[in-house]
Each structure stands twice: as C-alpha cells, then as structure tokens.
PDB file of C-alpha atoms and ligand atoms in Angstrom:
ATOM      1  CA  MET A   1     106.644 -58.581 -83.657  1.00  0.00           C
ATOM      2  CA  LYS A   2     106.011 -58.137 -87.473  1.00  0.00           C
ATOM      3  CA  PRO A   3     103.254 -60.476 -88.365  1.00  0.00           C
ATOM      4  CA  ILE A   4     103.765 -63.558 -89.705  1.00  0.00           C
ATOM      5  CA  ILE A   5     102.537 -64.440 -93.131  1.00  0.00           C
ATOM      6  CA  GLY A   6     102.037 -68.851 -93.905  1.00  0.00           C
ATOM      7  CA  ILE A   7     102.730 -69.384 -97.614  1.00  0.00           C
ATOM      8  CA  THR A   8     102.107 -72.060 -99.276  1.00  0.00           C
ATOM      9  CA  ALA A   9     104.688 -74.251-100.495  1.00  0.00           C
ATOM     10  CA  SER A  10     104.200 -76.257-103.243  1.00  0.00           C
ATOM     11  CA  TYR A  11     105.623 -80.118-103.756  1.00  0.00           C
ATOM     12  CA  ASN A  12     107.498 -81.725-107.173  1.00  0.00           C
ATOM     13  CA  HIS A  13     106.671 -85.675-106.836  1.00  0.00           C
ATOM     14  CA  GLU A  14     109.407 -86.145-108.834  1.00  0.00           C
ATOM     15  CA  LYS A  15     112.119 -84.554-107.215  1.00  0.00           C
ATOM     16  CA  ASN A  16     110.541 -85.257-103.656  1.00  0.00           C
ATOM     17  CA  THR A  17     111.262 -81.584-102.864  1.00  0.00           C
ATOM     18  CA  TYR A  18     109.189 -78.681-101.019  1.00  0.00           C
ATOM     19  CA  PHE A  19     109.508 -74.893-102.405  1.00  0.00           C
ATOM     20  CA  SER A  20     108.702 -71.651-102.920  1.00  0.00           C
ATOM     21  CA  PRO A  21     108.875 -69.105-105.832  1.00  0.00           C
ATOM     22  CA  GLY A  22     111.113 -66.816-103.991  1.00  0.00           C
ATOM     23  CA  GLU A  23     109.112 -63.823-105.460  1.00  0.00           C
ATOM     24  CA  TYR A  24     106.427 -64.418-102.471  1.00  0.00           C
ATOM     25  CA  ILE A  25     109.123 -64.634-100.253  1.00  0.00           C
ATOM     26  CA  GLN A  26     110.493 -61.187-100.522  1.00  0.00           C
ATOM     27  CA  ALA A  27     107.688 -59.505-101.671  1.00  0.00           C
ATOM     28  CA  VAL A  28     106.576 -60.641 -98.077  1.00  0.00           C
ATOM     29  CA  GLU A  29     109.802 -59.619 -96.146  1.00  0.00           C
ATOM     30  CA  SER A  30     109.848 -56.087 -98.495  1.00  0.00           C
ATOM     31  CA  ALA A  31     105.743 -55.182 -97.180  1.00  0.00           C
ATOM     32  CA  GLY A  32     107.063 -55.696 -93.742  1.00  0.00           C
ATOM     33  CA  GLY A  33     105.870 -59.145 -92.919  1.00  0.00           C
ATOM     34  CA  PHE A  34     107.480 -62.364 -91.275  1.00  0.00           C
ATOM     35  CA  PRO A  35     107.409 -65.527 -94.282  1.00  0.00           C
ATOM     36  CA  LEU A  36     106.665 -68.787 -93.000  1.00  0.00           C
ATOM     37  CA  GLN A  37     106.804 -71.611 -95.215  1.00  0.00           C
ATOM     38  CA  LEU A  38     103.479 -73.928 -94.662  1.00  0.00           C
ATOM     39  CA  LEU A  39     104.542 -77.650 -95.862  1.00  0.00           C
ATOM     40  CA  PRO A  40     101.392 -79.021 -97.452  1.00  0.00           C
ATOM     41  CA  LEU A  41     102.157 -82.293 -95.070  1.00  0.00           C
ATOM     42  CA  GLY A  42      98.505 -82.995 -94.019  1.00  0.00           C
ATOM     43  CA  VAL A  43      95.635 -82.093 -92.318  1.00  0.00           C
ATOM     44  CA  ASP A  44      97.495 -82.877 -88.821  1.00  0.00           C
ATOM     45  CA  LYS A  45      99.350 -79.826 -89.490  1.00  0.00           C
ATOM     46  CA  ILE A  46      96.258 -77.231 -90.047  1.00  0.00           C
ATOM     47  CA  ALA A  47      95.924 -76.023 -86.215  1.00  0.00           C
ATOM     48  CA  ALA A  48      99.318 -75.691 -85.572  1.00  0.00           C
ATOM     49  CA  TYR A  49      99.576 -73.865 -88.728  1.00  0.00           C
ATOM     50  CA  LEU A  50      96.501 -71.638 -87.513  1.00  0.00           C
ATOM     51  CA  GLU A  51      98.071 -70.956 -84.231  1.00  0.00           C
ATOM     52  CA  LEU A  52     101.416 -69.718 -85.905  1.00  0.00           C
ATOM     53  CA  ILE A  53     100.008 -67.277 -88.566  1.00  0.00           C
ATOM     54  CA  ASP A  54      98.566 -63.983 -88.310  1.00  0.00           C
ATOM     55  CA  GLY A  55      97.746 -63.981 -92.311  1.00  0.00           C
ATOM     56  CA  LEU A  56      97.167 -66.599 -95.028  1.00  0.00           C
ATOM     57  CA  LEU A  57      98.931 -66.223 -98.270  1.00  0.00           C
ATOM     58  CA  LEU A  58      96.986 -68.999-100.657  1.00  0.00           C
ATOM     59  CA  THR A  59     100.309 -69.438-103.471  1.00  0.00           C
ATOM     60  CA  GLY A  60     100.041 -70.184-106.596  1.00  0.00           C
ATOM     61  CA  GLY A  61     100.446 -73.965-108.668  1.00  0.00           C
ATOM     62  CA  PRO A  62      99.449 -76.773-109.853  1.00  0.00           C
ATOM     63  CA  ASP A  63      94.813 -77.096-110.906  1.00  0.00           C
ATOM     64  CA  VAL A  64      92.674 -78.095-108.001  1.00  0.00           C
ATOM     65  CA  ASP A  65      91.497 -81.342-108.436  1.00  0.00           C
ATOM     66  CA  PRO A  66      87.900 -81.095-110.004  1.00  0.00           C
ATOM     67  CA  VAL A  67      86.417 -83.599-107.719  1.00  0.00           C
ATOM     68  CA  TYR A  68      86.463 -80.810-104.646  1.00  0.00           C
ATOM     69  CA  TYR A  69      83.879 -79.071-107.220  1.00  0.00           C
ATOM     70  CA  GLY A  70      82.581 -82.618-107.906  1.00  0.00           C
ATOM     71  CA  GLU A  71      83.844 -82.871-111.758  1.00  0.00           C
ATOM     72  CA  ASP A  72      85.769 -85.733-113.243  1.00  0.00           C
ATOM     73  CA  PRO A  73      88.892 -84.009-115.141  1.00  0.00           C
ATOM     74  CA  GLN A  74      88.602 -82.614-118.608  1.00  0.00           C
ATOM     75  CA  PRO A  75      91.393 -83.543-120.957  1.00  0.00           C
ATOM     76  CA  ALA A  76      93.250 -80.285-120.310  1.00  0.00           C
ATOM     77  CA  VAL A  77      93.332 -80.483-116.829  1.00  0.00           C
ATOM     78  CA  GLU A  78      97.021 -80.069-116.027  1.00  0.00           C
ATOM     79  CA  LYS A  79      99.351 -81.157-113.084  1.00  0.00           C
ATOM     80  CA  LEU A  80      97.617 -81.833-109.846  1.00  0.00           C
ATOM     81  CA  SER A  81      98.803 -81.521-106.842  1.00  0.00           C
ATOM     82  CA  PRO A  82      97.297 -83.704-104.242  1.00  0.00           C
ATOM     83  CA  GLU A  83      99.014 -82.883-100.930  1.00  0.00           C
ATOM     84  CA  ARG A  84      98.350 -78.955-101.658  1.00  0.00           C
ATOM     85  CA  ASP A  85      94.708 -79.603-101.975  1.00  0.00           C
ATOM     86  CA  ALA A  86      94.128 -81.854 -98.569  1.00  0.00           C
ATOM     87  CA  VAL A  87      95.634 -79.378 -96.769  1.00  0.00           C
ATOM     88  CA  GLU A  88      95.046 -75.835 -98.498  1.00  0.00           C
ATOM     89  CA  ILE A  89      91.382 -75.875 -98.721  1.00  0.00           C
ATOM     90  CA  PRO A  90      90.419 -77.042 -95.345  1.00  0.00           C
ATOM     91  CA  LEU A  91      92.934 -74.521 -93.897  1.00  0.00           C
ATOM     92  CA  THR A  92      91.255 -71.775 -96.148  1.00  0.00           C
ATOM     93  CA  GLN A  93      87.608 -72.911 -94.626  1.00  0.00           C
ATOM     94  CA  LYS A  94      89.314 -72.929 -90.959  1.00  0.00           C
ATOM     95  CA  ALA A  95      90.731 -69.182 -92.443  1.00  0.00           C
ATOM     96  CA  LEU A  96      87.537 -67.834 -93.598  1.00  0.00           C
ATOM     97  CA  SER A  97      85.878 -68.922 -90.729  1.00  0.00           C
ATOM     98  CA  THR A  98      87.881 -67.725 -88.277  1.00  0.00           C
ATOM     99  CA  GLY A  99      88.480 -64.278 -89.750  1.00  0.00           C
ATOM    100  CA  LEU A 100      92.483 -64.165 -90.737  1.00  0.00           C
ATOM    101  CA  PRO A 101      92.974 -62.017 -93.355  1.00  0.00           C
ATOM    102  CA  ILE A 102      93.883 -64.153 -96.955  1.00  0.00           C
ATOM    103  CA  PHE A 103      95.565 -63.099 -99.962  1.00  0.00           C
ATOM    104  CA  ALA A 104      94.821 -65.755-102.573  1.00  0.00           C
ATOM    105  CA  ILE A 105      97.225 -65.162-105.581  1.00  0.00           C
ATOM    106  CA  CYS A 106      96.030 -67.112-108.574  1.00  0.00           C
ATOM    107  CA  ARG A 107      96.079 -70.835-108.226  1.00  0.00           C
ATOM    108  CA  GLY A 108      95.246 -69.306-104.400  1.00  0.00           C
ATOM    109  CA  MET A 109      92.216 -67.713-105.672  1.00  0.00           C
ATOM    110  CA  GLN A 110      90.615 -70.842-107.041  1.00  0.00           C
ATOM    111  CA  VAL A 111      91.448 -72.889-103.708  1.00  0.00           C
ATOM    112  CA  LEU A 112      89.556 -69.746-102.226  1.00  0.00           C
ATOM    113  CA  ASN A 113      86.455 -70.300-104.541  1.00  0.00           C
ATOM    114  CA  VAL A 114      86.393 -73.637-104.961  1.00  0.00           C
ATOM    115  CA  ALA A 115      86.703 -73.830-100.668  1.00  0.00           C
ATOM    116  CA  ALA A 116      83.916 -71.383-100.006  1.00  0.00           C
ATOM    117  CA  GLY A 117      81.533 -74.053-102.319  1.00  0.00           C
ATOM    118  CA  GLY A 118      82.577 -72.514-105.813  1.00  0.00           C
ATOM    119  CA  SER A 119      84.164 -74.248-109.298  1.00  0.00           C
ATOM    120  CA  ILE A 120      86.441 -73.649-111.609  1.00  0.00           C
ATOM    121  CA  ILE A 121      86.533 -73.025-115.658  1.00  0.00           C
ATOM    122  CA  GLN A 122      88.859 -76.399-116.514  1.00  0.00           C
ATOM    123  CA  ASP A 123      90.324 -74.572-119.499  1.00  0.00           C
ATOM    124  CA  ILE A 124      89.460 -71.229-120.362  1.00  0.00           C
ATOM    125  CA  CYS A 125      90.623 -71.763-124.556  1.00  0.00           C
ATOM    126  CA  LYS A 126      88.550 -74.866-124.770  1.00  0.00           C
ATOM    127  CA  ASN A 127      85.266 -73.900-122.962  1.00  0.00           C
ATOM    128  CA  GLY A 128      85.467 -70.395-121.455  1.00  0.00           C
ATOM    129  CA  ASN A 129      85.140 -68.857-125.089  1.00  0.00           C
ATOM    130  CA  VAL A 130      88.049 -66.046-123.870  1.00  0.00           C
ATOM    131  CA  ALA A 131      89.387 -63.860-126.758  1.00  0.00           C
ATOM    132  CA  ILE A 132      92.373 -62.398-124.263  1.00  0.00           C
ATOM    133  CA  LYS A 133      96.040 -64.239-124.006  1.00  0.00           C
ATOM    134  CA  HIS A 134      95.781 -65.567-120.645  1.00  0.00           C
ATOM    135  CA  THR A 135      98.713 -67.686-120.581  1.00  0.00           C
ATOM    136  CA  GLN A 136     101.333 -64.663-121.603  1.00  0.00           C
ATOM    137  CA  GLN A 137     104.769 -65.839-123.270  1.00  0.00           C
ATOM    138  CA  ALA A 138     106.301 -61.888-121.639  1.00  0.00           C
ATOM    139  CA  PRO A 139     108.372 -62.022-118.562  1.00  0.00           C
ATOM    140  CA  ARG A 140     107.190 -62.521-115.681  1.00  0.00           C
ATOM    141  CA  TRP A 141     107.107 -58.735-114.248  1.00  0.00           C
ATOM    142  CA  HIS A 142     105.494 -56.910-117.480  1.00  0.00           C
ATOM    143  CA  GLY A 143     101.695 -56.864-117.460  1.00  0.00           C
ATOM    144  CA  THR A 144     100.126 -57.828-120.630  1.00  0.00           C
ATOM    145  CA  HIS A 145      96.359 -57.703-119.924  1.00  0.00           C
ATOM    146  CA  SER A 146      93.918 -54.830-118.746  1.00  0.00           C
ATOM    147  CA  ILE A 147      91.236 -55.673-115.677  1.00  0.00           C
ATOM    148  CA  GLN A 148      88.596 -53.567-115.051  1.00  0.00           C
ATOM    149  CA  ILE A 149      88.042 -53.069-111.282  1.00  0.00           C
ATOM    150  CA  LYS A 150      84.915 -52.693-109.568  1.00  0.00           C
ATOM    151  CA  GLU A 151      84.151 -49.234-107.303  1.00  0.00           C
ATOM    152  CA  GLY A 152      83.204 -49.523-104.068  1.00  0.00           C
ATOM    153  CA  THR A 153      84.821 -52.707-103.451  1.00  0.00           C
ATOM    154  CA  VAL A 154      88.313 -53.469-101.217  1.00  0.00           C
ATOM    155  CA  LEU A 155      90.705 -53.707-104.910  1.00  0.00           C
ATOM    156  CA  SER A 156      89.117 -50.840-105.260  1.00  0.00           C
ATOM    157  CA  GLU A 157      90.491 -48.752-102.186  1.00  0.00           C
ATOM    158  CA  ILE A 158      93.707 -50.144-102.475  1.00  0.00           C
ATOM    159  CA  LEU A 159      94.362 -49.384-105.662  1.00  0.00           C
ATOM    160  CA  ALA A 160      91.876 -46.196-106.258  1.00  0.00           C
ATOM    161  CA  GLU A 161      92.097 -47.231-110.227  1.00  0.00           C
ATOM    162  CA  LYS A 162      89.085 -48.346-112.493  1.00  0.00           C
ATOM    163  CA  GLU A 163      92.050 -50.236-114.697  1.00  0.00           C
ATOM    164  CA  ILE A 164      95.077 -51.559-114.137  1.00  0.00           C
ATOM    165  CA  ARG A 165      97.401 -53.968-116.159  1.00  0.00           C
ATOM    166  CA  VAL A 166      98.036 -56.988-115.080  1.00  0.00           C
ATOM    167  CA  ASN A 167     100.047 -60.287-115.761  1.00  0.00           C
ATOM    168  CA  SER A 168      98.813 -63.696-116.491  1.00  0.00           C
ATOM    169  CA  PHE A 169      99.257 -67.100-115.913  1.00  0.00           C
ATOM    170  CA  HIS A 170      96.809 -69.032-116.132  1.00  0.00           C
ATOM    171  CA  HIS A 171      94.640 -71.382-118.176  1.00  0.00           C
ATOM    172  CA  GLN A 172      91.741 -71.955-115.520  1.00  0.00           C
ATOM    173  CA  ALA A 173      89.465 -69.253-113.893  1.00  0.00           C
ATOM    174  CA  LEU A 174      86.555 -69.075-112.043  1.00  0.00           C
ATOM    175  CA  LYS A 175      83.361 -70.783-112.776  1.00  0.00           C
ATOM    176  CA  GLU A 176      80.216 -70.293-110.114  1.00  0.00           C
ATOM    177  CA  ILE A 177      81.434 -67.793-106.917  1.00  0.00           C
ATOM    178  CA  PRO A 178      79.793 -68.764-103.462  1.00  0.00           C
ATOM    179  CA  ALA A 179      76.456 -66.580-102.310  1.00  0.00           C
ATOM    180  CA  ASN A 180      79.081 -64.529-100.476  1.00  0.00           C
ATOM    181  CA  CYS A 181      81.324 -63.872-102.911  1.00  0.00           C
ATOM    182  CA  TYR A 182      81.788 -61.029-105.329  1.00  0.00           C
ATOM    183  CA  ILE A 183      83.788 -60.251-108.308  1.00  0.00           C
ATOM    184  CA  SER A 184      85.697 -57.308-108.264  1.00  0.00           C
ATOM    185  CA  ALA A 185      87.428 -57.119-111.004  1.00  0.00           C
ATOM    186  CA  HIS A 186      87.389 -58.530-114.682  1.00  0.00           C
ATOM    187  CA  SER A 187      89.030 -58.665-118.161  1.00  0.00           C
ATOM    188  CA  GLN A 188      87.640 -57.473-121.351  1.00  0.00           C
ATOM    189  CA  ASP A 189      86.551 -60.719-122.189  1.00  0.00           C
ATOM    190  CA  GLY A 190      85.073 -61.395-118.979  1.00  0.00           C
ATOM    191  CA  ILE A 191      87.405 -63.616-117.055  1.00  0.00           C
ATOM    192  CA  ILE A 192      86.720 -63.441-113.238  1.00  0.00           C
ATOM    193  CA  GLU A 193      90.038 -61.746-112.103  1.00  0.00           C
ATOM    194  CA  GLY A 194      89.848 -60.944-108.901  1.00  0.00           C
ATOM    195  CA  ILE A 195      86.701 -62.005-105.955  1.00  0.00           C
ATOM    196  CA  GLU A 196      86.163 -61.059-102.520  1.00  0.00           C
ATOM    197  CA  PHE A 197      83.471 -62.019 -99.761  1.00  0.00           C
ATOM    198  CA  LYS A 198      80.871 -59.918 -98.202  1.00  0.00           C
ATOM    199  CA  GLY A 199      81.694 -58.909 -94.853  1.00  0.00           C
ATOM    200  CA  LEU A 200      85.290 -59.842 -94.822  1.00  0.00           C
ATOM    201  CA  THR A 201      87.333 -56.857 -96.086  1.00  0.00           C
ATOM    202  CA  ASN A 202      90.607 -58.257 -94.514  1.00  0.00           C
ATOM    203  CA  VAL A 203      89.982 -61.300 -98.115  1.00  0.00           C
ATOM    204  CA  LEU A 204      90.944 -60.922-101.438  1.00  0.00           C
ATOM    205  CA  GLY A 205      91.612 -63.041-104.622  1.00  0.00           C
ATOM    206  CA  VAL A 206      93.709 -61.702-107.344  1.00  0.00           C
ATOM    207  CA  GLN A 207      93.664 -63.841-111.089  1.00  0.00           C
ATOM    208  CA  TRP A 208      96.960 -62.814-111.358  1.00  0.00           C
ATOM    209  CA  HIS A 209     100.726 -62.388-109.956  1.00  0.00           C
ATOM    210  CA  PRO A 210     101.283 -59.653-108.285  1.00  0.00           C
ATOM    211  CA  GLU A 211     104.184 -60.997-106.285  1.00  0.00           C
ATOM    212  CA  CYS A 212     105.886 -61.048-109.740  1.00  0.00           C
ATOM    213  CA  MET A 213     105.554 -57.499-110.521  1.00  0.00           C
ATOM    214  CA  TYR A 214     106.558 -56.087-107.229  1.00  0.00           C
ATOM    215  CA  SER A 215     110.062 -54.896-107.464  1.00  0.00           C
ATOM    216  CA  THR A 216     108.317 -52.761-110.226  1.00  0.00           C
ATOM    217  CA  ASP A 217     104.984 -51.751-110.152  1.00  0.00           C
ATOM    218  CA  PRO A 218     103.736 -49.835-107.172  1.00  0.00           C
ATOM    219  CA  HIS A 219      99.884 -51.530-107.621  1.00  0.00           C
ATOM    220  CA  SER A 220     101.592 -54.716-106.853  1.00  0.00           C
ATOM    221  CA  GLN A 221     103.403 -53.363-104.045  1.00  0.00           C
ATOM    222  CA  LYS A 222     100.694 -51.883-102.244  1.00  0.00           C
ATOM    223  CA  LEU A 223      98.275 -54.608-102.595  1.00  0.00           C
ATOM    224  CA  PHE A 224     101.221 -56.507-100.040  1.00  0.00           C
ATOM    225  CA  SER A 225     101.706 -53.816 -97.862  1.00  0.00           C
ATOM    226  CA  TRP A 226      97.308 -54.051 -97.255  1.00  0.00           C
ATOM    227  CA  PHE A 227      97.508 -57.353 -96.700  1.00  0.00           C
ATOM    228  CA  VAL A 228     100.462 -57.043 -94.009  1.00  0.00           C
ATOM    229  CA  GLU A 229      98.604 -54.278 -92.517  1.00  0.00           C
ATOM    230  CA  GLN A 230      95.148 -56.569 -92.320  1.00  0.00           C
ATOM    231  CA  ALA A 231      97.521 -59.481 -90.551  1.00  0.00           C
ATOM    232  CA  LYS A 232      98.996 -56.679 -88.144  1.00  0.00           C
ATOM    233  CA  LYS A 233      95.559 -56.222 -86.811  1.00  0.00           C
ATOM    234  CA  PRO A 234      94.381 -58.037 -83.909  1.00  0.00           C
ATOM    235  CA  PRO A 235      92.760 -61.487 -84.368  1.00  0.00           C
ATOM    236  CA  ARG A 236      88.311 -61.300 -84.007  1.00  0.00           C
ATOM    237  CA  GLY A 237      86.593 -63.062 -81.493  1.00  0.00           C
TER     238      GLY A 237
HETATM  239 MN1   MN O 301      94.317 -63.331-117.011  1.00  0.00          MN
END
C-alpha cells in the first residue's frame, strides 16, 4: 500500500471551484505516494482527514489572513482564502502534535509557521528590505535565486548541498518563528527560505516551489522522495 499524502486543495470563489495544481499531484505520485486532495470544507472534516493520511502536503496559494498572527491587513496584502485558513491552520496544529510527516511549500510554510505561533512579513518589498527578486517572471521550473542551506539540518542531509538555486513566487516571508523552530535555509538578502522543528525530523517547510521544478531538478525529486519515505514510517505513539 502506498502512503496516502493529503494535499491541501484550493477554492476559487469566483468560479465556485475546488482545485489543485497538477504539479503537486504528479510530484507526489512520481515519488511513490498516493495523492489525496484535502478540500477546505470546514474544521469538522479534520479528524477524518487525519485518519486517512500518512503525510500532509501544505500547498501554495493566497496570503494567510493576518488576523491569525494578530495583525490587521496592510494595503499590500493580496488574495485571502478564509476557507483554507480555517481548515489548514488547525489541521497543521493537530498534525504537528501527532508527529505526522509534513512537507510545507510556499504559503504552506507560512501556514506551518503561523500554526506554530509565528508571524509573517506582509509584503517583503514594502517592509522586508529585500535585494533579490522573489516574484520571478521566468518559467516556473527555472531556479532564479540561490539559497544558503545550514549544515546539520534535515534539508542539508537530504540535499547534501550548501547552496542551490530555487524558483521564487512569494511577496511575503516569515517574520518571527516559534521557539521550537529553526531556519534551515535563507536567501542572500536574509529572507527565510526553509524552516524545521526541533525534535521533529519529518517536518520540512520551504519557501520555493519544488513541485514546479520536479521534472528537471534532482533536488526537488529528492525532497519529494524524502517526504514519501517519511510517510511510509509507522505513526508515532
Ligand atoms: Mn524566494
């Protein structure tokens, strides 16, 4: 039996449509997982989702509502998805507390951080003092900026590299991270590009989109293979 990977799905208000970009589904399937979409239908579904899945893939998408980290929205805040926030934040908290493997991508890493008590820079161009373009206009599979990976982290163990090039599609970034969290990678301008949790070797957050680089980039393939392997391990407790 392949490990079941729950993939948080998106909701389009204008079209009243639930959806997932194919890259997440295809990367999980190629890496040997069984992809299952988790629709943002309400907190009453969380227990059933956690019964079903062996790993949680937190996907990219709109900004997290700043109310979840105690702020009002600044003018640069973009689209929000109250449906996704309402499900994904408590789902992540529960997954963290039960030791479920988590791979958190872009918005997913921001959800992971906020769920654990961290906060977000609402717009890195306006209040992050960035020197690098983090909203690339190059193709999605193309890595446009470098990241520096800290030695001794899970990320460093998986990739066996000190520096790699990644794609970049984010106007926000992590601000404060919780005390039980540490930075695994950052860009040259100091933006946090990866986080991990002390004592949880099966939880990984990345600010870039490895699913979009999966077919051409061995590092992205290693990340998804690692995640599916974590989901094959029997649950804790
Ligand atoms: Mn970036």
